[in-house]
Amino acid sequence: MTAKAGRSRRRPVKTTGTLPPEGSAAALDRSHPLPVRQWPITMVLGLVAAGLGITWFGDFKYGLLTVGGAVLIGAVLRLVLPEVGMLAVRSRFTDVTVLAFLGGAIVLLTLIAQPDPWLRLSVLDNIGQFIGRQRH
């Protein structure tokens, strides 16, 4: 062991600080109010709220497609904009990957939702046999 005298190679017990994620600065300067400075997350949350409203008061498929589309828009914004403010949580790669996966999953599950799915996947036609249901 070549540790210097008086210095331990152990990890610190308490974290002394962390760096903010890349691109986490506000999208606009301080001369604008907070929701405007943070317009990427404001837009995504507004679209998600609209989608949830559509789901609650209207057709659930249109509402959930709006929610999934909003999350996918968040992924695109995180990918292409240099500064996205509070939309940046982890590294750019992680944020884009997670947002794209979740948005895509919401859209796909909405498209195959019963009754009357808009997208039919042949692999799902016999899925009931795997859980013990009889074929009709």
CSV table of N, CA, C and O in Angstrom, one decimal, residues 10-131:
chain,number,residue,atom,x,y,z
A,10,ARG,N,-10.1,5.5,2.2
A,10,ARG,CA,-11.5,5.2,2.4
A,10,ARG,C,-12.4,6.3,1.8
A,10,ARG,O,-12.0,7.4,1.7
A,11,ARG,N,-13.6,5.9,1.4
A,11,ARG,CA,-14.5,6.9,0.9
A,11,ARG,C,-15.0,7.8,2.0
A,11,ARG,O,-15.1,7.3,3.1
A,12,PRO,N,-15.4,9.0,1.7
A,12,PRO,CA,-15.9,9.9,2.8
A,12,PRO,C,-17.3,9.4,3.2
A,12,PRO,O,-18.0,8.8,2.5
A,13,VAL,N,-17.5,9.6,4.5
A,13,VAL,CA,-18.8,9.2,5.1
A,13,VAL,C,-19.9,10.1,4.6
A,13,VAL,O,-21.1,9.6,4.4
A,14,LYS,N,-19.7,11.4,4.5
A,14,LYS,CA,-20.7,12.3,4.1
A,14,LYS,C,-20.3,12.9,2.7
A,14,LYS,O,-19.2,13.3,2.5
A,15,THR,N,-21.3,13.0,1.8
A,15,THR,CA,-21.1,13.6,0.5
A,15,THR,C,-21.0,15.1,0.7
A,15,THR,O,-21.9,15.8,1.4
A,16,THR,N,-20.0,15.7,0.2
A,16,THR,CA,-19.7,17.1,0.4
A,16,THR,C,-20.3,18.0,-0.7
A,16,THR,O,-20.5,19.2,-0.6
A,17,GLY,N,-20.7,17.4,-1.8
A,17,GLY,CA,-21.3,18.2,-2.9
A,17,GLY,C,-21.5,17.4,-4.2
A,17,GLY,O,-20.8,16.4,-4.4
A,18,THR,N,-22.4,17.8,-5.0
A,18,THR,CA,-22.6,17.1,-6.3
A,18,THR,C,-22.7,18.2,-7.4
A,18,THR,O,-23.1,19.3,-7.1
A,19,LEU,N,-22.3,17.8,-8.5
A,19,LEU,CA,-22.5,18.7,-9.7
A,19,LEU,C,-23.8,18.6,-10.3
A,19,LEU,O,-24.4,17.5,-10.4
A,20,PRO,N,-24.4,19.7,-10.7
A,20,PRO,CA,-25.7,19.6,-11.4
A,20,PRO,C,-25.5,19.0,-12.8
A,20,PRO,O,-24.5,19.0,-13.3
A,21,PRO,N,-26.6,18.4,-13.3
A,21,PRO,CA,-26.5,17.7,-14.6
A,21,PRO,C,-26.2,18.7,-15.7
A,21,PRO,O,-26.5,19.9,-15.6
A,22,GLU,N,-25.6,18.2,-16.8
A,22,GLU,CA,-25.3,19.0,-17.9
A,22,GLU,C,-26.6,19.6,-18.5
A,22,GLU,O,-27.6,18.8,-18.7
A,23,GLY,N,-26.6,20.8,-18.8
A,23,GLY,CA,-27.8,21.4,-19.4
A,23,GLY,C,-28.9,21.8,-18.5
A,23,GLY,O,-30.0,22.1,-18.8
A,24,SER,N,-28.6,21.9,-17.2
A,24,SER,CA,-29.6,22.2,-16.2
A,24,SER,C,-29.8,23.7,-15.9
A,24,SER,O,-30.6,24.0,-15.1
A,25,ALA,N,-29.0,24.5,-16.6
A,25,ALA,CA,-29.3,26.0,-16.4
A,25,ALA,C,-30.6,26.3,-17.0
A,25,ALA,O,-31.1,25.7,-17.9
A,26,ALA,N,-31.2,27.4,-16.6
A,26,ALA,CA,-32.5,27.8,-17.1
A,26,ALA,C,-32.4,28.2,-18.5
A,26,ALA,O,-31.4,28.6,-19.0
A,27,ALA,N,-33.5,27.9,-19.3
A,27,ALA,CA,-33.5,28.1,-20.7
A,27,ALA,C,-33.4,29.6,-21.1
A,27,ALA,O,-33.0,29.9,-22.1
A,28,LEU,N,-33.9,30.5,-20.2
A,28,LEU,CA,-33.9,31.9,-20.4
A,28,LEU,C,-33.3,32.6,-19.2
A,28,LEU,O,-33.1,32.0,-18.1
A,29,ASP,N,-32.9,33.9,-19.4
A,29,ASP,CA,-32.2,34.6,-18.3
A,29,ASP,C,-33.2,35.0,-17.2
A,29,ASP,O,-34.4,34.9,-17.3
A,30,ARG,N,-32.7,35.6,-16.1
A,30,ARG,CA,-33.5,36.0,-14.9
A,30,ARG,C,-34.4,37.1,-15.1
A,30,ARG,O,-35.2,37.5,-14.3
A,31,SER,N,-34.4,37.8,-16.3
A,31,SER,CA,-35.3,38.9,-16.5
A,31,SER,C,-36.7,38.4,-16.8
A,31,SER,O,-37.7,39.1,-16.8
A,32,HIS,N,-36.9,37.1,-17.0
A,32,HIS,CA,-38.2,36.5,-17.2
A,32,HIS,C,-38.7,35.8,-15.9
A,32,HIS,O,-37.9,35.4,-15.1
A,33,PRO,N,-40.0,35.7,-15.8
A,33,PRO,CA,-40.5,35.0,-14.6
A,33,PRO,C,-40.2,33.5,-14.6
A,33,PRO,O,-39.9,32.9,-15.7
A,34,LEU,N,-40.2,32.8,-13.5
A,34,LEU,CA,-39.7,31.4,-13.4
A,34,LEU,C,-40.4,30.5,-14.3
A,34,LEU,O,-39.7,29.7,-15.0
A,35,PRO,N,-41.7,30.5,-14.5
A,35,PRO,CA,-42.3,29.5,-15.5
A,35,PRO,C,-41.8,29.7,-16.9
A,35,PRO,O,-41.7,28.8,-17.7
A,36,VAL,N,-41.5,31.0,-17.2
A,36,VAL,CA,-41.1,31.3,-18.6
A,36,VAL,C,-39.6,30.9,-18.7
A,36,VAL,O,-39.2,30.3,-19.7
A,37,ARG,N,-38.8,31.1,-17.7
A,37,ARG,CA,-37.4,30.7,-17.7
A,37,ARG,C,-37.3,29.2,-17.8
A,37,ARG,O,-36.4,28.7,-18.5
A,38,GLN,N,-38.2,28.5,-17.2
A,38,GLN,CA,-38.2,27.0,-17.2
A,38,GLN,C,-39.2,26.5,-18.3
A,38,GLN,O,-39.9,25.5,-18.0
A,39,TRP,N,-39.3,27.1,-19.4
A,39,TRP,CA,-40.3,26.8,-20.4
A,39,TRP,C,-40.3,25.3,-20.8
A,39,TRP,O,-41.4,24.8,-21.1
A,40,PRO,N,-39.2,24.6,-20.9
A,40,PRO,CA,-39.3,23.2,-21.4
A,40,PRO,C,-40.1,22.4,-20.4
A,40,PRO,O,-41.0,21.6,-20.9
A,41,ILE,N,-39.8,22.4,-19.1
A,41,ILE,CA,-40.6,21.6,-18.2
A,41,ILE,C,-42.0,22.1,-18.0
A,41,ILE,O,-42.9,21.4,-17.8
A,42,THR,N,-42.2,23.5,-18.1
A,42,THR,CA,-43.5,24.0,-18.0
A,42,THR,C,-44.4,23.5,-19.2
A,42,THR,O,-45.6,23.2,-19.0
A,43,MET,N,-43.8,23.5,-20.4
A,43,MET,CA,-44.6,23.0,-21.6
A,43,MET,C,-44.9,21.5,-21.4
A,43,MET,O,-46.1,21.1,-21.6
A,44,VAL,N,-44.0,20.7,-21.0
A,44,VAL,CA,-44.2,19.3,-20.9
A,44,VAL,C,-45.2,19.0,-19.8
A,44,VAL,O,-46.2,18.2,-20.0
A,45,LEU,N,-45.1,19.7,-18.6
A,45,LEU,CA,-46.1,19.5,-17.6
A,45,LEU,C,-47.5,20.0,-18.0
A,45,LEU,O,-48.5,19.4,-17.6
A,46,GLY,N,-47.5,21.1,-18.7
A,46,GLY,CA,-48.8,21.6,-19.2
A,46,GLY,C,-49.5,20.6,-20.2
A,46,GLY,O,-50.7,20.4,-20.1
A,47,LEU,N,-48.7,20.0,-21.1
A,47,LEU,CA,-49.3,19.0,-22.0
A,47,LEU,C,-49.7,17.8,-21.2
A,47,LEU,O,-50.8,17.2,-21.6
A,48,VAL,N,-49.0,17.3,-20.2
A,48,VAL,CA,-49.4,16.2,-19.4
A,48,VAL,C,-50.7,16.5,-18.7
A,48,VAL,O,-51.6,15.7,-18.6
A,49,ALA,N,-50.8,17.7,-18.1
A,49,ALA,CA,-52.0,18.1,-17.4
A,49,ALA,C,-53.2,18.1,-18.4
A,49,ALA,O,-54.3,17.7,-18.1
A,50,ALA,N,-53.0,18.6,-19.6
A,50,ALA,CA,-54.0,18.6,-20.6
A,50,ALA,C,-54.4,17.2,-21.0
A,50,ALA,O,-55.6,16.9,-21.1
A,51,GLY,N,-53.5,16.3,-21.1
A,51,GLY,CA,-53.7,14.9,-21.4
A,51,GLY,C,-54.5,14.3,-20.3
A,51,GLY,O,-55.5,13.5,-20.6
A,52,LEU,N,-54.2,14.5,-19.1
A,52,LEU,CA,-54.9,14.0,-18.0
A,52,LEU,C,-56.3,14.5,-17.9
A,52,LEU,O,-57.3,13.8,-17.6
A,53,GLY,N,-56.5,15.8,-18.3
A,53,GLY,CA,-57.8,16.4,-18.3
A,53,GLY,C,-58.7,15.7,-19.4
A,53,GLY,O,-59.8,15.4,-19.2
A,54,ILE,N,-58.1,15.5,-20.6
A,54,ILE,CA,-58.8,14.8,-21.7
A,54,ILE,C,-59.1,13.4,-21.2
A,54,ILE,O,-60.2,12.9,-21.5
A,55,THR,N,-58.2,12.7,-20.5
A,55,THR,CA,-58.5,11.4,-20.1
A,55,THR,C,-59.7,11.4,-19.1
A,55,THR,O,-60.5,10.5,-19.1
A,56,TRP,N,-59.7,12.3,-18.2
A,56,TRP,CA,-60.7,12.4,-17.2
A,56,TRP,C,-62.1,12.8,-17.7
A,56,TRP,O,-63.1,12.2,-17.4
A,57,PHE,N,-62.1,13.8,-18.6
A,57,PHE,CA,-63.4,14.3,-19.1
A,57,PHE,C,-63.8,13.8,-20.5
A,57,PHE,O,-64.9,14.0,-20.9
A,58,GLY,N,-62.9,13.2,-21.2
A,58,GLY,CA,-63.2,12.8,-22.6
A,58,GLY,C,-62.8,11.4,-22.8
A,58,GLY,O,-63.0,10.5,-22.0
A,59,ASP,N,-62.3,11.1,-24.0
A,59,ASP,CA,-61.8,9.8,-24.4
A,59,ASP,C,-60.5,9.5,-23.8
A,59,ASP,O,-59.5,10.2,-24.0
A,60,PHE,N,-60.4,8.3,-23.1
A,60,PHE,CA,-59.1,8.0,-22.4
A,60,PHE,C,-58.0,7.8,-23.4
A,60,PHE,O,-56.8,8.1,-23.1
A,61,LYS,N,-58.3,7.3,-24.6
A,61,LYS,CA,-57.2,7.0,-25.5
A,61,LYS,C,-56.6,8.3,-26.0
A,61,LYS,O,-55.3,8.4,-26.1
A,62,TYR,N,-57.4,9.3,-26.4
A,62,TYR,CA,-56.8,10.6,-26.8
A,62,TYR,C,-56.0,11.2,-25.7
A,62,TYR,O,-55.0,11.8,-25.9
A,63,GLY,N,-56.5,11.1,-24.5
A,63,GLY,CA,-55.8,11.7,-23.3
A,63,GLY,C,-54.5,11.1,-23.1
A,63,GLY,O,-53.5,11.7,-22.9
A,64,LEU,N,-54.5,9.7,-23.1
A,64,LEU,CA,-53.2,9.1,-22.8
A,64,LEU,C,-52.2,9.2,-24.0
A,64,LEU,O,-51.0,9.2,-23.8
A,65,LEU,N,-52.7,9.3,-25.2
A,65,LEU,CA,-51.8,9.6,-26.3
A,65,LEU,C,-51.2,11.0,-26.2
A,65,LEU,O,-50.0,11.2,-26.5
A,66,THR,N,-52.0,12.0,-25.6
A,66,THR,CA,-51.4,13.3,-25.3
A,66,THR,C,-50.4,13.2,-24.2
A,66,THR,O,-49.3,13.9,-24.4
A,67,VAL,N,-50.6,12.4,-23.2
A,67,VAL,CA,-49.6,12.3,-22.1
A,67,VAL,C,-48.3,11.6,-22.7
A,67,VAL,O,-47.2,12.1,-22.4
A,68,GLY,N,-48.5,10.6,-23.4
A,68,GLY,CA,-47.3,9.9,-24.0
A,68,GLY,C,-46.6,10.8,-25.0
A,68,GLY,O,-45.3,10.9,-25.0
A,69,GLY,N,-47.3,11.6,-25.8
A,69,GLY,CA,-46.7,12.5,-26.7
A,69,GLY,C,-45.9,13.6,-26.0
A,69,GLY,O,-44.9,14.0,-26.4
A,70,ALA,N,-46.5,14.1,-24.8
A,70,ALA,CA,-45.8,15.1,-24.0
A,70,ALA,C,-44.5,14.6,-23.5
A,70,ALA,O,-43.5,15.3,-23.5
A,71,VAL,N,-44.5,13.4,-23.0
A,71,VAL,CA,-43.2,12.8,-22.5
A,71,VAL,C,-42.2,12.6,-23.7
A,71,VAL,O,-41.0,12.9,-23.5
A,72,LEU,N,-42.7,12.2,-24.8
A,72,LEU,CA,-41.8,12.1,-26.0
A,72,LEU,C,-41.3,13.5,-26.4
A,72,LEU,O,-40.1,13.6,-26.8
A,73,ILE,N,-42.1,14.5,-26.3
A,73,ILE,CA,-41.6,15.9,-26.6
A,73,ILE,C,-40.5,16.3,-25.6
A,73,ILE,O,-39.6,16.9,-25.9
A,74,GLY,N,-40.7,15.9,-24.3
A,74,GLY,CA,-39.7,16.1,-23.3
A,74,GLY,C,-38.4,15.5,-23.7
A,74,GLY,O,-37.3,16.1,-23.5
A,75,ALA,N,-38.4,14.3,-24.2
A,75,ALA,CA,-37.2,13.6,-24.7
A,75,ALA,C,-36.5,14.3,-25.8
A,75,ALA,O,-35.3,14.5,-25.8
A,76,VAL,N,-37.3,14.8,-26.7
A,76,VAL,CA,-36.8,15.6,-27.9
A,76,VAL,C,-36.2,16.9,-27.4
A,76,VAL,O,-35.1,17.3,-27.8
A,77,LEU,N,-36.9,17.6,-26.5
A,77,LEU,CA,-36.3,18.8,-26.0
A,77,LEU,C,-35.0,18.6,-25.3
A,77,LEU,O,-34.1,19.4,-25.4
A,78,ARG,N,-34.9,17.6,-24.5
A,78,ARG,CA,-33.7,17.3,-23.7
A,78,ARG,C,-32.6,16.9,-24.7
A,78,ARG,O,-31.4,17.2,-24.4
A,79,LEU,N,-32.9,16.3,-25.8
A,79,LEU,CA,-31.9,15.9,-26.8
A,79,LEU,C,-31.3,17.1,-27.5
A,79,LEU,O,-30.1,17.2,-27.7
A,80,VAL,N,-32.2,18.0,-28.0
A,80,VAL,CA,-31.8,19.0,-28.9
A,80,VAL,C,-31.4,20.4,-28.3
A,80,VAL,O,-30.7,21.1,-28.9
A,81,LEU,N,-32.0,20.7,-27.1
A,81,LEU,CA,-31.7,22.0,-26.5
A,81,LEU,C,-30.5,22.0,-25.6
A,81,LEU,O,-30.3,21.0,-24.9
A,82,PRO,N,-29.6,23.0,-25.7
A,82,PRO,CA,-28.4,23.0,-24.8
A,82,PRO,C,-28.7,23.2,-23.4
A,82,PRO,O,-28.1,22.6,-22.5
A,83,GLU,N,-29.8,24.0,-23.0
A,83,GLU,CA,-30.1,24.2,-21.6
A,83,GLU,C,-31.6,24.0,-21.5
A,83,GLU,O,-32.4,24.6,-22.2
A,84,VAL,N,-32.0,23.1,-20.6
A,84,VAL,CA,-33.5,22.8,-20.4
A,84,VAL,C,-33.9,23.0,-19.0
A,84,VAL,O,-35.1,22.7,-18.7
A,85,GLY,N,-33.1,23.5,-18.1
A,85,GLY,CA,-33.5,23.8,-16.8
A,85,GLY,C,-33.9,22.6,-16.0
A,85,GLY,O,-33.1,21.6,-16.0
A,86,MET,N,-35.0,22.6,-15.4
A,86,MET,CA,-35.4,21.5,-14.5
A,86,MET,C,-35.8,20.2,-15.2
A,86,MET,O,-36.0,19.2,-14.6
A,87,LEU,N,-35.8,20.2,-16.6
A,87,LEU,CA,-36.0,19.0,-17.3
A,87,LEU,C,-34.8,18.1,-17.3
A,87,LEU,O,-34.9,16.9,-17.5
A,88,ALA,N,-33.7,18.7,-17.0
A,88,ALA,CA,-32.4,17.9,-16.8
A,88,ALA,C,-32.4,17.3,-15.4
A,88,ALA,O,-32.3,18.1,-14.4
A,89,VAL,N,-32.3,16.0,-15.3
A,89,VAL,CA,-32.2,15.4,-14.0
A,89,VAL,C,-30.9,14.6,-13.9
A,89,VAL,O,-30.2,14.7,-12.9
A,90,ARG,N,-30.6,13.8,-14.9
A,90,ARG,CA,-29.4,13.1,-14.9
A,90,ARG,C,-28.6,13.5,-16.1
A,90,ARG,O,-28.7,14.6,-16.6
A,91,SER,N,-27.8,12.6,-16.6
A,91,SER,CA,-27.0,12.9,-17.8
A,91,SER,C,-28.0,13.0,-19.0
A,91,SER,O,-29.1,12.5,-19.0
A,92,ARG,N,-27.6,13.7,-20.1
A,92,ARG,CA,-28.4,13.8,-21.2
A,92,ARG,C,-28.9,12.5,-21.8
A,92,ARG,O,-30.0,12.2,-22.1
A,93,PHE,N,-27.9,11.5,-21.9
A,93,PHE,CA,-28.2,10.2,-22.4
A,93,PHE,C,-29.3,9.5,-21.5
A,93,PHE,O,-30.3,8.9,-22.1
A,94,THR,N,-29.1,9.6,-20.2
A,94,THR,CA,-30.1,8.9,-19.3
A,94,THR,C,-31.5,9.5,-19.4
A,94,THR,O,-32.5,8.8,-19.5
A,95,ASP,N,-31.5,10.9,-19.4
A,95,ASP,CA,-32.8,11.6,-19.5
A,95,ASP,C,-33.5,11.2,-20.8
A,95,ASP,O,-34.7,10.9,-20.7
A,96,VAL,N,-32.8,11.3,-21.9
A,96,VAL,CA,-33.5,11.0,-23.2
A,96,VAL,C,-33.9,9.6,-23.3
A,96,VAL,O,-35.0,9.3,-23.7
A,97,THR,N,-33.1,8.6,-22.8
A,97,THR,CA,-33.4,7.2,-22.8
A,97,THR,C,-34.7,6.9,-22.0
A,97,THR,O,-35.6,6.3,-22.5
A,98,VAL,N,-34.7,7.4,-20.8
A,98,VAL,CA,-35.8,7.2,-19.9
A,98,VAL,C,-37.1,7.8,-20.4
A,98,VAL,O,-38.2,7.2,-20.4
A,99,LEU,N,-37.0,9.1,-20.8
A,99,LEU,CA,-38.2,9.8,-21.3
A,99,LEU,C,-38.7,9.1,-22.6
A,99,LEU,O,-40.0,8.9,-22.8
A,100,ALA,N,-37.8,8.7,-23.5
A,100,ALA,CA,-38.3,8.1,-24.7
A,100,ALA,C,-38.9,6.7,-24.5
A,100,ALA,O,-39.9,6.4,-25.1
A,101,PHE,N,-38.3,6.0,-23.6
A,101,PHE,CA,-38.9,4.6,-23.2
A,101,PHE,C,-40.3,4.8,-22.6
A,101,PHE,O,-41.2,4.1,-23.0
A,102,LEU,N,-40.4,5.7,-21.6
A,102,LEU,CA,-41.7,5.8,-20.9
A,102,LEU,C,-42.7,6.4,-21.9
A,102,LEU,O,-43.9,5.9,-21.9
A,103,GLY,N,-42.4,7.4,-22.6
A,103,GLY,CA,-43.3,8.0,-23.6
A,103,GLY,C,-43.8,7.0,-24.6
A,103,GLY,O,-45.0,6.8,-25.0
A,104,GLY,N,-42.8,6.2,-25.2
A,104,GLY,CA,-43.1,5.2,-26.1
A,104,GLY,C,-44.0,4.1,-25.6
A,104,GLY,O,-44.9,3.6,-26.2
A,105,ALA,N,-43.7,3.7,-24.3
A,105,ALA,CA,-44.5,2.7,-23.7
A,105,ALA,C,-46.0,3.1,-23.4
A,105,ALA,O,-46.9,2.4,-23.7
A,106,ILE,N,-46.1,4.4,-23.0
A,106,ILE,CA,-47.5,4.9,-22.8
A,106,ILE,C,-48.2,5.0,-24.2
A,106,ILE,O,-49.4,4.5,-24.2
A,107,VAL,N,-47.6,5.4,-25.2
A,107,VAL,CA,-48.2,5.4,-26.5
A,107,VAL,C,-48.6,4.0,-27.0
A,107,VAL,O,-49.7,3.8,-27.5
A,108,LEU,N,-47.6,3.1,-26.9
A,108,LEU,CA,-47.9,1.7,-27.4
A,108,LEU,C,-49.0,1.1,-26.6
A,108,LEU,O,-49.9,0.5,-27.2
A,109,LEU,N,-49.0,1.2,-25.3
A,109,LEU,CA,-50.0,0.6,-24.5
A,109,LEU,C,-51.4,1.2,-24.8
A,109,LEU,O,-52.4,0.5,-24.7
A,110,THR,N,-51.4,2.5,-25.1
A,110,THR,CA,-52.7,3.2,-25.4
A,110,THR,C,-53.2,2.6,-26.7
A,110,THR,O,-54.4,2.4,-26.9
A,111,LEU,N,-52.3,2.4,-27.7
A,111,LEU,CA,-52.7,2.0,-29.0
A,111,LEU,C,-53.3,0.5,-29.0
A,111,LEU,O,-54.1,0.2,-29.8
A,112,ILE,N,-52.8,-0.3,-28.1
A,112,ILE,CA,-53.3,-1.7,-28.0
A,112,ILE,C,-54.3,-1.9,-26.9
A,112,ILE,O,-54.8,-3.0,-26.7
A,113,ALA,N,-54.8,-0.8,-26.3
A,113,ALA,CA,-55.7,-0.9,-25.2
A,113,ALA,C,-57.1,-1.4,-25.7
A,113,ALA,O,-57.6,-1.0,-26.8
A,114,GLN,N,-57.7,-2.2,-24.9
A,114,GLN,CA,-59.1,-2.7,-25.2
A,114,GLN,C,-60.1,-1.7,-24.6
A,114,GLN,O,-59.8,-1.0,-23.7
A,115,PRO,N,-61.3,-1.6,-25.1
A,115,PRO,CA,-61.9,-2.3,-26.2
A,115,PRO,C,-61.5,-1.6,-27.5
A,115,PRO,O,-61.2,-0.4,-27.5
A,116,ASP,N,-61.6,-2.3,-28.6
A,116,ASP,CA,-61.3,-1.8,-29.9
A,116,ASP,C,-59.9,-1.2,-30.0
A,116,ASP,O,-59.8,0.1,-30.2
A,117,PRO,N,-58.9,-2.0,-30.0
A,117,PRO,CA,-57.5,-1.4,-30.1
A,117,PRO,C,-57.3,-0.8,-31.5
A,117,PRO,O,-57.8,-1.3,-32.5
A,118,TRP,N,-56.5,0.3,-31.5
A,118,TRP,CA,-56.2,0.9,-32.8
A,118,TRP,C,-55.0,0.2,-33.4
A,118,TRP,O,-54.8,0.4,-34.6
A,119,LEU,N,-54.3,-0.6,-32.7
A,119,LEU,CA,-53.2,-1.3,-33.2
A,119,LEU,C,-53.3,-2.7,-32.8
A,119,LEU,O,-53.5,-3.0,-31.6
A,120,ARG,N,-53.3,-3.6,-33.7
A,120,ARG,CA,-53.4,-5.1,-33.4
A,120,ARG,C,-52.1,-5.7,-33.6
A,120,ARG,O,-51.5,-5.6,-34.6
A,121,LEU,N,-51.6,-6.4,-32.5
A,121,LEU,CA,-50.4,-7.1,-32.6
A,121,LEU,C,-50.7,-8.6,-32.6
A,121,LEU,O,-51.3,-9.1,-31.6
A,122,SER,N,-50.3,-9.4,-33.6
A,122,SER,CA,-50.7,-10.8,-33.6
A,122,SER,C,-50.1,-11.6,-32.5
A,122,SER,O,-50.7,-12.6,-32.1
A,123,VAL,N,-49.0,-11.2,-31.9
A,123,VAL,CA,-48.4,-11.9,-30.8
A,123,VAL,C,-49.3,-11.8,-29.6
A,123,VAL,O,-49.3,-12.6,-28.7
A,124,LEU,N,-50.2,-10.8,-29.5
A,124,LEU,CA,-51.1,-10.6,-28.4
A,124,LEU,C,-52.4,-11.3,-28.5
A,124,LEU,O,-53.2,-11.4,-27.6
A,125,ASP,N,-52.7,-11.9,-29.7
A,125,ASP,CA,-54.0,-12.6,-30.0
A,125,ASP,C,-54.1,-13.8,-29.1
A,125,ASP,O,-55.2,-14.1,-28.6
A,126,ASN,N,-53.1,-14.5,-28.8
A,126,ASN,CA,-53.2,-15.7,-28.0
A,126,ASN,C,-52.6,-15.5,-26.6
A,126,ASN,O,-52.2,-16.5,-26.0
A,127,ILE,N,-52.5,-14.3,-26.2
A,127,ILE,CA,-51.8,-14.1,-24.9
A,127,ILE,C,-52.6,-14.7,-23.7
A,127,ILE,O,-52.1,-15.1,-22.7
A,128,GLY,N,-53.9,-14.8,-23.9
A,128,GLY,CA,-54.8,-15.4,-22.9
A,128,GLY,C,-54.4,-16.8,-22.6
A,128,GLY,O,-54.6,-17.3,-21.5
A,129,GLN,N,-53.9,-17.6,-23.6
A,129,GLN,CA,-53.5,-19.0,-23.3
A,129,GLN,C,-52.4,-19.1,-22.3
A,129,GLN,O,-52.3,-20.1,-21.6
A,130,PHE,N,-51.5,-18.1,-22.3
A,130,PHE,CA,-50.4,-18.1,-21.3
A,130,PHE,C,-50.8,-17.9,-19.9
A,130,PHE,O,-50.1,-18.3,-19.0
A,131,ILE,N,-52.0,-17.3,-19.7
A,131,ILE,CA,-52.5,-17.1,-18.3
A,131,ILE,C,-53.6,-18.0,-18.0
A,131,ILE,O,-54.3,-17.9,-17.0
